[in-house]
Amino acid sequence: MSGIKVVTIGGGSSYTPELVEGFIKRYEELPISELWLVDIPQGKEKLEIVGNLAKRMVQKASVPMEIHLTLDRKEALSGADFVTTQLRVGLLDARAKDERIPLKYGVIGQETNGPGGLFKGLRTIPVILDICKDIEELCPDAWLINFSNPAGMVTEAVLRYSNIKKTIGLCNVPVGMRMGVAEMLDVAPERVHIDFAGLNHMVYGLNVYLDGKLVTDQVLDILSSGASMTMKNIVDLGWEPDFIKALRVLPCPYHRYYYQTGKMLAQQAEELNEKGTRAEVVQGLEAELFELYKDPTLDIKPPQLEQRGGAYYSDAACNLINSIYNDKNDIQPVNTRNNGAIASIPHDSAVEVNCVITREGPKPIAVGDLPVAVRGLVQQIKSFERVAAEAAVTGDYHKALLAMTINPLVPSDTVAKEMLDEMLEAHKEYLPLFFHEERV
Ligand code: G6P
């Protein structure tokens, strides 16, 4: 490959400057000649604002990367080498419903692995599968790298229901955990290595190393003595110290929703009137970001973008693309087909696990069985993702109800059904398969 073509679907996202910055930094190793930012007509204004900032950024960096802005996905995909997807069907208003409606029932919505995540999956998966068909037709050799949430469920759906094999789901949580551990140990992140295994937003650090020496117990001691390790979008209410000692592996920030459900719910309920849900907070942040992006003198990624939960997302994305392109054979945690790496999860399911990243794609590193302490929860979320993905492609009400009911955040079948019915109605316009309308 020479002169790489990258297509970013959902290019009008406020996160795009992260990606552009990452590509600029790596240009010598990763010569991207064309970056196509694609969006839908409703996103046209944002696409232009963020696209123009991207153009100023590459110009300032004197990097010969052409930035193309388009609403024509097919035109963009033709001949692409890498396709990244970072889309939000129904925009942040839909996320606000995903988070707000469950709260009425005393349930955490959680836009990825909770009831909100179910609905984000139901809206997103059919769109991603349409993109897969376009990739098959227009750029069959391209890698599809998905950041759209729920990234684990989306990867599961692409693996099961599309013909695309070259697909990877990506998340910034493992990078954030590594940075968090480095901070706890007061060392540079490059000296820390973590054996990650689990699922997206349900990933554990099984072993933690400093300069190749096992320091898991030391890190868990620091965590249990009150050190903070979280992300901008998840409040840190501290861990029960004895629980962390008993768990014996490093949890990710999202585990708070499952191990501290009551406290997290109370916190969300308390903030609801004052701040709104996270989606509503993010709407405010986004409005500010786009105001900044409009400034014709701005030609770098503004630091305010770090207020979003997706910090380091650019590092994860650009390192992955770089390692595939340059066949680096380095180790990165990604969402990919398990292929037996985690014995407790089916071979053909998506897992988030350390992989050796090669030109041929990620090769998962075997971890064997997950410790019994975490195995059950991971398997339960895997079942949730799998049933939810099936519901998304079939539009089957009963599958959706099953997914909702088996989610660990949902207390009963009747609450599941009431929430499901209300959320289906609320998201009707984005769920054509459930309402038997022809999809465009
Ligand atoms: C984390 C997660 C992402 C998620 C983001 C939300 O980075 O890994 O999957 O999209 O947080 O951040 P936000 O600022 O939108 O709440």
Short mmCIF file of C-alpha atoms and ligand atoms in Angstrom, two decimals:
data_model
loop_
_atom_site.label_atom_id
_atom_site.label_comp_id
_atom_site.label_asym_id
_atom_site.label_seq_id
_atom_site.Cartn_x
_atom_site.Cartn_y
_atom_site.Cartn_z
CA MET A 1 0.00 0.00 0.00
CA SER A 2 1.19 3.49 -0.65
CA GLY A 3 -0.85 6.59 -0.05
CA ILE A 4 -3.37 5.19 2.36
CA LYS A 5 -7.06 6.04 2.02
CA VAL A 6 -9.02 6.23 5.27
CA VAL A 7 -12.78 6.77 5.42
CA THR A 8 -14.42 7.87 8.66
CA ILE A 9 -18.17 7.38 8.80
CA GLY A 10 -19.69 9.74 11.34
CA GLY A 11 -16.89 12.15 10.42
CA GLY A 12 -18.87 15.14 11.75
CA SER A 13 -18.35 13.85 15.31
CA SER A 14 -16.72 16.18 17.80
CA TYR A 15 -14.12 13.42 18.32
CA THR A 16 -12.74 13.73 14.77
CA PRO A 17 -9.93 16.18 15.73
CA GLU A 18 -8.57 13.40 18.01
CA LEU A 19 -8.22 11.14 15.02
CA VAL A 20 -6.74 13.81 12.78
CA GLU A 21 -4.18 14.72 15.44
CA GLY A 22 -3.20 11.06 15.76
CA PHE A 23 -2.76 10.67 11.99
CA ILE A 24 -0.71 13.85 11.76
CA LYS A 25 1.63 12.67 14.55
CA ARG A 26 2.24 9.38 12.79
CA TYR A 27 2.36 10.64 9.22
CA GLU A 28 5.92 9.48 8.53
CA GLU A 29 5.13 5.90 9.40
CA LEU A 30 1.54 6.00 8.29
CA PRO A 31 1.29 8.12 5.13
CA ILE A 32 -2.42 8.73 4.83
CA SER A 33 -2.93 10.57 1.57
CA GLU A 34 -6.70 10.83 1.76
CA LEU A 35 -9.00 11.13 4.75
CA TRP A 36 -12.66 11.08 3.80
CA LEU A 37 -15.07 12.34 6.44
CA VAL A 38 -18.60 11.10 5.74
CA ASP A 39 -21.83 12.09 7.44
CA ILE A 40 -25.58 12.15 6.91
CA PRO A 41 -27.53 15.22 5.75
CA GLN A 42 -28.55 16.16 9.35
CA GLY A 43 -24.85 16.21 10.22
CA LYS A 44 -23.84 18.44 7.32
CA GLU A 45 -23.20 21.58 9.36
CA LYS A 46 -21.10 19.73 11.95
CA LEU A 47 -19.23 17.92 9.18
CA GLU A 48 -18.28 21.22 7.60
CA ILE A 49 -17.17 22.78 10.87
CA VAL A 50 -15.07 19.82 11.98
CA GLY A 51 -13.85 19.14 8.44
CA ASN A 52 -12.60 22.68 8.05
CA LEU A 53 -10.76 22.40 11.37
CA ALA A 54 -9.22 19.15 10.11
CA LYS A 55 -8.04 20.95 6.98
CA ARG A 56 -6.46 23.71 9.06
CA MET A 57 -4.79 21.11 11.29
CA VAL A 58 -3.11 19.30 8.38
CA GLN A 59 -2.13 22.57 6.79
CA LYS A 60 -0.50 23.80 9.99
CA ALA A 61 1.35 20.50 10.30
CA SER A 62 2.43 20.71 6.62
CA VAL A 63 1.28 17.18 6.02
CA PRO A 64 0.07 16.34 2.50
CA MET A 65 -3.11 14.62 3.66
CA GLU A 66 -6.16 15.54 1.60
CA ILE A 67 -9.32 15.99 3.64
CA HIS A 68 -12.54 15.25 1.76
CA LEU A 69 -15.97 16.00 3.17
CA THR A 70 -18.98 14.21 1.75
CA LEU A 71 -22.53 13.02 2.40
CA ASP A 72 -22.06 10.31 -0.23
CA ARG A 73 -20.87 7.21 1.60
CA LYS A 74 -20.44 5.12 -1.52
CA GLU A 75 -18.31 7.73 -3.24
CA ALA A 76 -16.08 7.85 -0.18
CA LEU A 77 -15.76 4.07 0.29
CA SER A 78 -14.55 3.31 -3.18
CA GLY A 79 -11.00 1.93 -2.90
CA ALA A 80 -10.63 2.61 0.84
CA ASP A 81 -7.90 0.86 2.86
CA PHE A 82 -9.36 1.52 6.30
CA VAL A 83 -12.93 2.39 7.21
CA THR A 84 -13.62 3.70 10.70
CA THR A 85 -17.15 4.01 12.04
CA GLN A 86 -18.00 6.42 14.86
CA LEU A 87 -21.69 7.03 14.39
CA ARG A 88 -24.59 7.72 16.68
CA VAL A 89 -27.97 6.88 15.15
CA GLY A 90 -30.51 9.37 16.53
CA LEU A 91 -27.69 11.59 17.82
CA LEU A 92 -27.36 12.58 21.48
CA ASP A 93 -31.13 13.03 21.87
CA ALA A 94 -31.50 9.27 21.46
CA ARG A 95 -28.75 8.66 24.02
CA ALA A 96 -30.58 10.94 26.46
CA LYS A 97 -33.65 8.71 26.11
CA ASP A 98 -31.50 5.59 26.58
CA GLU A 99 -30.27 7.03 29.84
CA ARG A 100 -33.45 8.76 31.09
CA ILE A 101 -36.18 6.21 30.48
CA PRO A 102 -34.59 3.40 32.55
CA LEU A 103 -34.07 5.84 35.45
CA LYS A 104 -37.86 6.19 35.71
CA TYR A 105 -37.92 2.47 36.52
CA GLY A 106 -35.09 2.71 39.03
CA VAL A 107 -32.61 1.20 36.53
CA ILE A 108 -29.29 2.55 35.24
CA GLY A 109 -29.60 3.14 31.48
CA GLN A 110 -25.89 2.90 30.56
CA GLU A 111 -25.41 3.57 26.89
CA THR A 112 -23.30 0.47 26.26
CA ASN A 113 -23.83 -2.62 28.43
CA GLY A 114 -27.17 -1.69 30.02
CA PRO A 115 -30.75 -1.27 28.74
CA GLY A 116 -29.61 1.92 26.99
CA GLY A 117 -26.90 -0.11 25.28
CA LEU A 118 -29.51 -2.57 24.07
CA PHE A 119 -31.31 0.26 22.30
CA LYS A 120 -28.15 1.83 21.00
CA GLY A 121 -27.35 -1.59 19.54
CA LEU A 122 -30.82 -2.01 18.03
CA ARG A 123 -30.47 1.35 16.28
CA THR A 124 -26.83 1.00 15.27
CA ILE A 125 -26.36 -2.61 14.13
CA PRO A 126 -28.60 -2.47 11.01
CA VAL A 127 -26.77 0.68 9.88
CA ILE A 128 -23.35 -0.90 10.42
CA LEU A 129 -24.46 -4.00 8.52
CA ASP A 130 -25.51 -1.78 5.60
CA ILE A 131 -22.04 -0.23 5.70
CA CYS A 132 -20.58 -3.76 5.62
CA LYS A 133 -22.49 -4.44 2.40
CA ASP A 134 -21.08 -1.27 0.87
CA ILE A 135 -17.57 -2.27 1.94
CA GLU A 136 -18.00 -5.68 0.35
CA GLU A 137 -18.95 -4.02 -2.88
CA LEU A 138 -16.65 -1.01 -2.97
CA CYS A 139 -13.52 -1.80 -0.95
CA PRO A 140 -13.52 -5.53 -0.13
CA ASP A 141 -9.91 -5.49 1.11
CA ALA A 142 -10.46 -2.69 3.60
CA TRP A 143 -10.30 -3.07 7.38
CA LEU A 144 -13.44 -2.01 9.21
CA ILE A 145 -12.55 -0.49 12.56
CA ASN A 146 -15.57 0.29 14.66
CA PHE A 147 -15.73 2.69 17.60
CA SER A 148 -19.52 3.04 17.61
CA ASN A 149 -21.05 1.86 20.81
CA PRO A 150 -21.93 -0.64 22.01
CA ALA A 151 -18.63 -1.69 20.43
CA GLY A 152 -18.70 -5.28 21.76
CA MET A 153 -22.24 -5.93 20.56
CA VAL A 154 -21.52 -4.29 17.20
CA THR A 155 -18.42 -6.47 16.71
CA GLU A 156 -20.48 -9.55 17.64
CA ALA A 157 -23.07 -8.57 15.02
CA VAL A 158 -20.52 -7.88 12.27
CA LEU A 159 -18.83 -11.24 12.92
CA ARG A 160 -22.11 -13.15 12.92
CA TYR A 161 -24.24 -11.33 10.38
CA SER A 162 -21.96 -9.85 7.72
CA ASN A 163 -19.46 -11.22 5.23
CA ILE A 164 -16.76 -8.90 6.51
CA LYS A 165 -13.89 -10.77 8.13
CA LYS A 166 -11.45 -7.88 8.41
CA THR A 167 -13.17 -6.16 11.30
CA ILE A 168 -12.01 -4.93 14.69
CA GLY A 169 -13.86 -3.19 17.51
CA LEU A 170 -11.92 -0.59 19.39
CA CYS A 171 -12.23 1.20 22.69
CA ASN A 172 -10.18 3.60 24.78
CA VAL A 173 -10.91 1.94 28.14
CA PRO A 174 -7.80 -0.30 28.18
CA VAL A 175 -5.55 2.65 27.25
CA GLY A 176 -7.20 4.67 30.01
CA MET A 177 -6.60 1.85 32.51
CA ARG A 178 -2.96 1.65 31.57
CA MET A 179 -2.61 5.42 32.05
CA GLY A 180 -4.46 5.12 35.36
CA VAL A 181 -2.12 2.40 36.62
CA ALA A 182 0.92 4.39 35.48
CA GLU A 183 -0.38 7.33 37.48
CA MET A 184 -0.94 5.17 40.56
CA LEU A 185 2.63 3.86 40.31
CA ASP A 186 3.95 7.26 39.30
CA VAL A 187 5.76 5.89 36.25
CA ALA A 188 5.62 6.45 32.48
CA PRO A 189 2.75 4.48 30.84
CA GLU A 190 5.20 2.72 28.48
CA ARG A 191 6.61 0.83 31.49
CA VAL A 192 3.22 -0.66 32.33
CA HIS A 193 1.78 -3.74 30.66
CA ILE A 194 -1.61 -5.24 31.45
CA ASP A 195 -3.00 -8.62 30.39
CA PHE A 196 -6.50 -7.55 29.34
CA ALA A 197 -9.31 -10.03 28.90
CA GLY A 198 -13.10 -9.88 28.89
CA LEU A 199 -15.56 -7.92 26.81
CA ASN A 200 -15.93 -4.32 25.81
CA HIS A 201 -16.63 -2.18 28.90
CA MET A 202 -16.43 -5.45 30.82
CA VAL A 203 -12.69 -5.96 30.56
CA TYR A 204 -10.37 -6.90 33.42
CA GLY A 205 -6.66 -6.55 33.90
CA LEU A 206 -5.76 -10.13 34.82
CA ASN A 207 -2.11 -9.32 35.48
CA VAL A 208 -0.33 -6.01 35.74
CA TYR A 209 3.41 -5.64 35.09
CA LEU A 210 5.91 -2.86 35.65
CA ASP A 211 9.03 -3.26 33.52
CA GLY A 212 8.01 -6.88 33.00
CA LYS A 213 7.69 -7.62 36.74
CA LEU A 214 4.32 -8.68 38.12
CA VAL A 215 2.82 -5.90 40.29
CA THR A 216 -0.87 -6.84 40.32
CA ASP A 217 -1.11 -7.10 44.12
CA GLN A 218 0.66 -3.80 44.61
CA VAL A 219 -1.69 -2.05 42.16
CA LEU A 220 -4.78 -3.59 43.77
CA ASP A 221 -3.51 -2.45 47.17
CA ILE A 222 -3.14 1.11 45.89
CA LEU A 223 -6.60 0.96 44.30
CA SER A 224 -8.18 -0.38 47.47
CA SER A 225 -6.57 2.34 49.51
CA GLY A 226 -8.59 4.92 47.60
CA ALA A 227 -6.60 5.78 44.44
CA SER A 228 -8.83 6.94 41.64
CA MET A 229 -8.96 5.16 38.31
CA THR A 230 -11.83 6.26 36.15
CA MET A 231 -12.77 8.17 33.00
CA LYS A 232 -14.39 11.57 32.52
CA ASN A 233 -17.81 10.04 31.93
CA ILE A 234 -17.90 7.77 34.98
CA VAL A 235 -18.05 9.11 38.50
CA ASP A 236 -15.58 7.53 40.92
CA LEU A 237 -17.32 6.68 44.17
CA GLY A 238 -14.38 4.63 45.44
CA TRP A 239 -14.23 0.88 45.82
CA GLU A 240 -14.90 -1.27 48.86
CA PRO A 241 -11.26 -2.07 49.72
CA ASP A 242 -11.88 -5.65 50.79
CA PHE A 243 -13.83 -6.33 47.62
CA ILE A 244 -10.88 -5.28 45.45
CA LYS A 245 -8.61 -7.53 47.50
CA ALA A 246 -11.06 -10.40 47.09
CA LEU A 247 -11.51 -9.85 43.33
CA ARG A 248 -7.76 -10.15 42.68
CA VAL A 249 -7.96 -8.68 39.19
CA LEU A 250 -8.16 -5.07 38.06
CA PRO A 251 -11.73 -3.97 37.21
CA CYS A 252 -12.45 -1.36 34.52
CA PRO A 253 -14.30 1.89 35.27
CA TYR A 254 -17.54 0.49 33.78
CA HIS A 255 -17.59 -2.31 36.37
CA ARG A 256 -18.88 0.22 38.88
CA TYR A 257 -22.31 -0.07 37.25
CA TYR A 258 -22.40 -3.79 38.10
CA TYR A 259 -20.61 -3.96 41.46
CA GLN A 260 -21.94 -0.65 42.83
CA THR A 261 -25.34 -0.52 41.17
CA GLY A 262 -27.20 1.06 44.09
CA LYS A 263 -24.67 3.82 44.68
CA MET A 264 -24.28 4.61 40.97
CA LEU A 265 -28.05 4.73 40.54
CA ALA A 266 -28.48 7.05 43.52
CA GLN A 267 -25.77 9.31 42.13
CA GLN A 268 -27.43 9.47 38.70
CA ALA A 269 -30.84 10.13 40.23
CA GLU A 270 -29.38 12.93 42.34
CA GLU A 271 -27.71 14.58 39.34
CA LEU A 272 -30.72 14.25 37.07
CA ASN A 273 -32.46 17.51 37.94
CA GLU A 274 -29.34 19.57 38.35
CA LYS A 275 -27.21 18.41 35.39
CA GLY A 276 -29.36 15.97 33.44
CA THR A 277 -27.99 12.66 32.19
CA ARG A 278 -24.49 12.27 30.73
CA ALA A 279 -25.97 12.73 27.23
CA GLU A 280 -27.31 16.10 28.26
CA VAL A 281 -23.99 17.12 29.83
CA VAL A 282 -22.26 16.04 26.62
CA GLN A 283 -24.72 18.10 24.53
CA GLY A 284 -23.47 21.15 26.43
CA LEU A 285 -19.81 20.14 25.95
CA GLU A 286 -20.39 19.50 22.26
CA ALA A 287 -22.01 22.87 21.72
CA GLU A 288 -18.95 24.52 23.30
CA LEU A 289 -16.59 22.38 21.24
CA PHE A 290 -18.29 23.25 17.97
CA GLU A 291 -18.15 26.95 18.86
CA LEU A 292 -14.38 26.55 19.32
CA TYR A 293 -14.03 24.51 16.15
CA LYS A 294 -15.66 27.32 14.16
CA ASP A 295 -12.84 29.71 15.03
CA PRO A 296 -10.87 30.11 11.77
CA THR A 297 -7.67 30.69 13.73
CA LEU A 298 -7.91 27.36 15.56
CA ASP A 299 -5.60 24.82 13.93
CA ILE A 300 -4.94 22.25 16.65
CA LYS A 301 -7.08 19.88 18.68
CA PRO A 302 -8.43 22.05 21.52
CA PRO A 303 -7.63 20.70 25.01
CA GLN A 304 -11.33 21.01 25.96
CA LEU A 305 -11.93 17.82 23.96
CA GLU A 306 -10.30 15.95 26.84
CA GLN A 307 -13.45 16.56 28.91
CA ARG A 308 -15.10 13.79 26.91
CA GLY A 309 -14.98 10.14 27.94
CA GLY A 310 -13.10 9.25 24.75
CA ALA A 311 -9.71 10.65 25.76
CA TYR A 312 -6.83 8.60 24.22
CA TYR A 313 -9.22 7.28 21.61
CA SER A 314 -6.92 8.68 18.96
CA ASP A 315 -3.96 6.78 20.37
CA ALA A 316 -5.88 3.53 20.35
CA ALA A 317 -7.20 4.06 16.83
CA CYS A 318 -4.05 5.36 15.21
CA ASN A 319 -1.78 2.81 16.88
CA LEU A 320 -4.00 0.02 15.65
CA ILE A 321 -4.09 1.24 12.05
CA ASN A 322 -0.35 1.90 12.19
CA SER A 323 0.40 -1.62 13.44
CA ILE A 324 -1.75 -3.26 10.78
CA TYR A 325 -0.23 -1.15 8.02
CA ASN A 326 3.36 -1.64 9.21
CA ASP A 327 2.88 -5.25 10.37
CA LYS A 328 4.29 -4.30 13.76
CA ASN A 329 3.42 -7.46 15.68
CA ASP A 330 2.98 -5.44 18.85
CA ILE A 331 0.38 -6.16 21.52
CA GLN A 332 -2.86 -4.20 21.73
CA PRO A 333 -6.21 -4.93 23.37
CA VAL A 334 -8.99 -5.01 20.74
CA ASN A 335 -12.40 -6.55 20.14
CA THR A 336 -12.08 -9.51 17.83
CA ARG A 337 -13.21 -13.09 17.27
CA ASN A 338 -12.25 -15.10 20.34
CA ASN A 339 -10.91 -18.16 18.51
CA GLY A 340 -10.38 -19.95 21.80
CA ALA A 341 -8.28 -17.25 23.49
CA ILE A 342 -10.72 -17.04 26.41
CA ALA A 343 -11.81 -20.57 27.17
CA SER A 344 -14.97 -19.44 28.97
CA ILE A 345 -16.41 -17.69 25.88
CA PRO A 346 -17.56 -19.30 22.60
CA HIS A 347 -14.93 -19.46 19.86
CA ASP A 348 -17.03 -17.48 17.41
CA SER A 349 -17.93 -14.62 19.75
CA ALA A 350 -16.34 -11.20 20.03
CA VAL A 351 -14.07 -10.64 23.03
CA GLU A 352 -11.81 -7.79 24.16
CA VAL A 353 -8.41 -9.29 24.66
CA ASN A 354 -4.74 -8.55 24.07
CA CYS A 355 -3.75 -9.44 20.54
CA VAL A 356 -0.61 -9.42 18.46
CA ILE A 357 -1.41 -6.92 15.71
CA THR A 358 -0.17 -8.00 12.31
CA ARG A 359 -0.85 -7.06 8.70
CA GLU A 360 -3.25 -9.99 8.64
CA GLY A 361 -5.07 -8.60 11.65
CA PRO A 362 -5.22 -9.28 15.37
CA LYS A 363 -4.05 -12.65 16.71
CA PRO A 364 -5.64 -13.08 20.15
CA ILE A 365 -3.32 -14.15 22.95
CA ALA A 366 -4.69 -17.12 24.88
CA VAL A 367 -5.54 -16.53 28.54
CA GLY A 368 -7.34 -19.81 29.28
CA ASP A 369 -10.35 -19.69 31.58
CA LEU A 370 -11.28 -16.41 33.21
CA PRO A 371 -10.97 -16.51 37.00
CA VAL A 372 -14.17 -17.86 38.52
CA ALA A 373 -14.64 -14.52 40.33
CA VAL A 374 -15.43 -12.73 37.07
CA ARG A 375 -16.41 -15.49 34.68
CA GLY A 376 -20.14 -15.46 35.38
CA LEU A 377 -20.65 -11.73 34.88
CA VAL A 378 -18.64 -11.73 31.65
CA GLN A 379 -20.64 -14.66 30.32
CA GLN A 380 -23.91 -13.00 31.27
CA ILE A 381 -22.98 -9.83 29.38
CA LYS A 382 -21.85 -11.97 26.44
CA SER A 383 -25.30 -13.60 26.35
CA PHE A 384 -26.89 -10.17 26.55
CA GLU A 385 -24.78 -8.89 23.62
CA ARG A 386 -25.44 -11.94 21.52
CA VAL A 387 -29.21 -12.01 22.02
CA ALA A 388 -29.35 -8.24 21.53
CA ALA A 389 -27.44 -8.52 18.24
CA GLU A 390 -29.89 -11.15 17.07
CA ALA A 391 -32.80 -8.90 18.03
CA ALA A 392 -31.23 -6.04 16.07
CA VAL A 393 -30.97 -7.99 12.83
CA THR A 394 -34.35 -9.70 13.09
CA GLY A 395 -36.50 -6.99 14.70
CA ASP A 396 -37.86 -9.77 16.92
CA TYR A 397 -39.70 -8.39 19.96
CA HIS A 398 -39.19 -11.50 22.07
CA LYS A 399 -35.44 -11.54 21.45
CA ALA A 400 -35.30 -7.89 22.50
CA LEU A 401 -37.27 -8.70 25.66
CA LEU A 402 -34.96 -11.60 26.40
CA ALA A 403 -31.89 -9.40 25.98
CA MET A 404 -33.39 -6.74 28.24
CA THR A 405 -34.34 -9.25 30.93
CA ILE A 406 -30.99 -11.06 31.06
CA ASN A 407 -29.08 -7.80 31.43
CA PRO A 408 -27.63 -7.78 34.95
CA LEU A 409 -28.82 -4.21 35.59
CA VAL A 410 -32.48 -5.14 35.03
CA PRO A 411 -34.29 -6.43 38.12
CA SER A 412 -37.23 -8.39 36.65
CA ASP A 413 -39.10 -9.58 33.60
CA THR A 414 -41.97 -7.16 34.16
CA VAL A 415 -39.71 -4.11 34.55
CA ALA A 416 -37.85 -5.32 31.45
CA LYS A 417 -41.05 -5.45 29.46
CA GLU A 418 -42.31 -2.07 30.63
CA MET A 419 -38.98 -0.42 29.80
CA LEU A 420 -38.74 -2.21 26.49
CA ASP A 421 -42.19 -1.09 25.41
CA GLU A 422 -41.58 2.51 26.38
CA MET A 423 -38.15 2.60 24.73
CA LEU A 424 -39.38 0.95 21.53
CA GLU A 425 -42.02 3.63 21.23
CA ALA A 426 -39.55 6.42 22.04
CA HIS A 427 -37.05 5.25 19.41
CA LYS A 428 -39.62 4.14 16.84
CA GLU A 429 -38.29 6.25 13.98
CA TYR A 430 -34.85 4.57 14.23
CA LEU A 431 -36.12 0.99 14.58
CA PRO A 432 -37.78 0.20 11.26
CA LEU A 433 -37.27 -3.56 11.64
CA PHE A 434 -39.39 -3.58 14.79
CA PHE A 435 -42.19 -1.69 13.15
CA HIS A 436 -42.21 -3.63 9.88
CA GLU A 437 -41.44 -0.70 7.66
CA GLU A 438 -39.24 -0.94 4.61
CA ARG A 439 -35.70 0.15 5.40
CA VAL A 440 -34.13 2.68 3.04
C1 G6P B 1 -15.55 6.11 27.08
C2 G6P B 1 -15.97 4.87 26.39
C3 G6P B 1 -16.57 5.16 25.07
C4 G6P B 1 -17.68 6.16 25.23
C5 G6P B 1 -17.17 7.40 25.92
C6 G6P B 1 -18.33 8.28 26.29
O1 G6P B 1 -14.49 6.62 26.41
O2 G6P B 1 -14.94 3.97 26.23
O3 G6P B 1 -17.08 3.99 24.53
O4 G6P B 1 -18.20 6.51 23.98
O5 G6P B 1 -16.53 7.08 27.11
O6 G6P B 1 -17.87 9.54 26.60
P1 G6P B 1 -18.86 10.75 26.67
O7 G6P B 1 -18.02 11.95 26.88
O8 G6P B 1 -19.64 10.77 25.39
O9 G6P B 1 -19.78 10.45 27.82
#
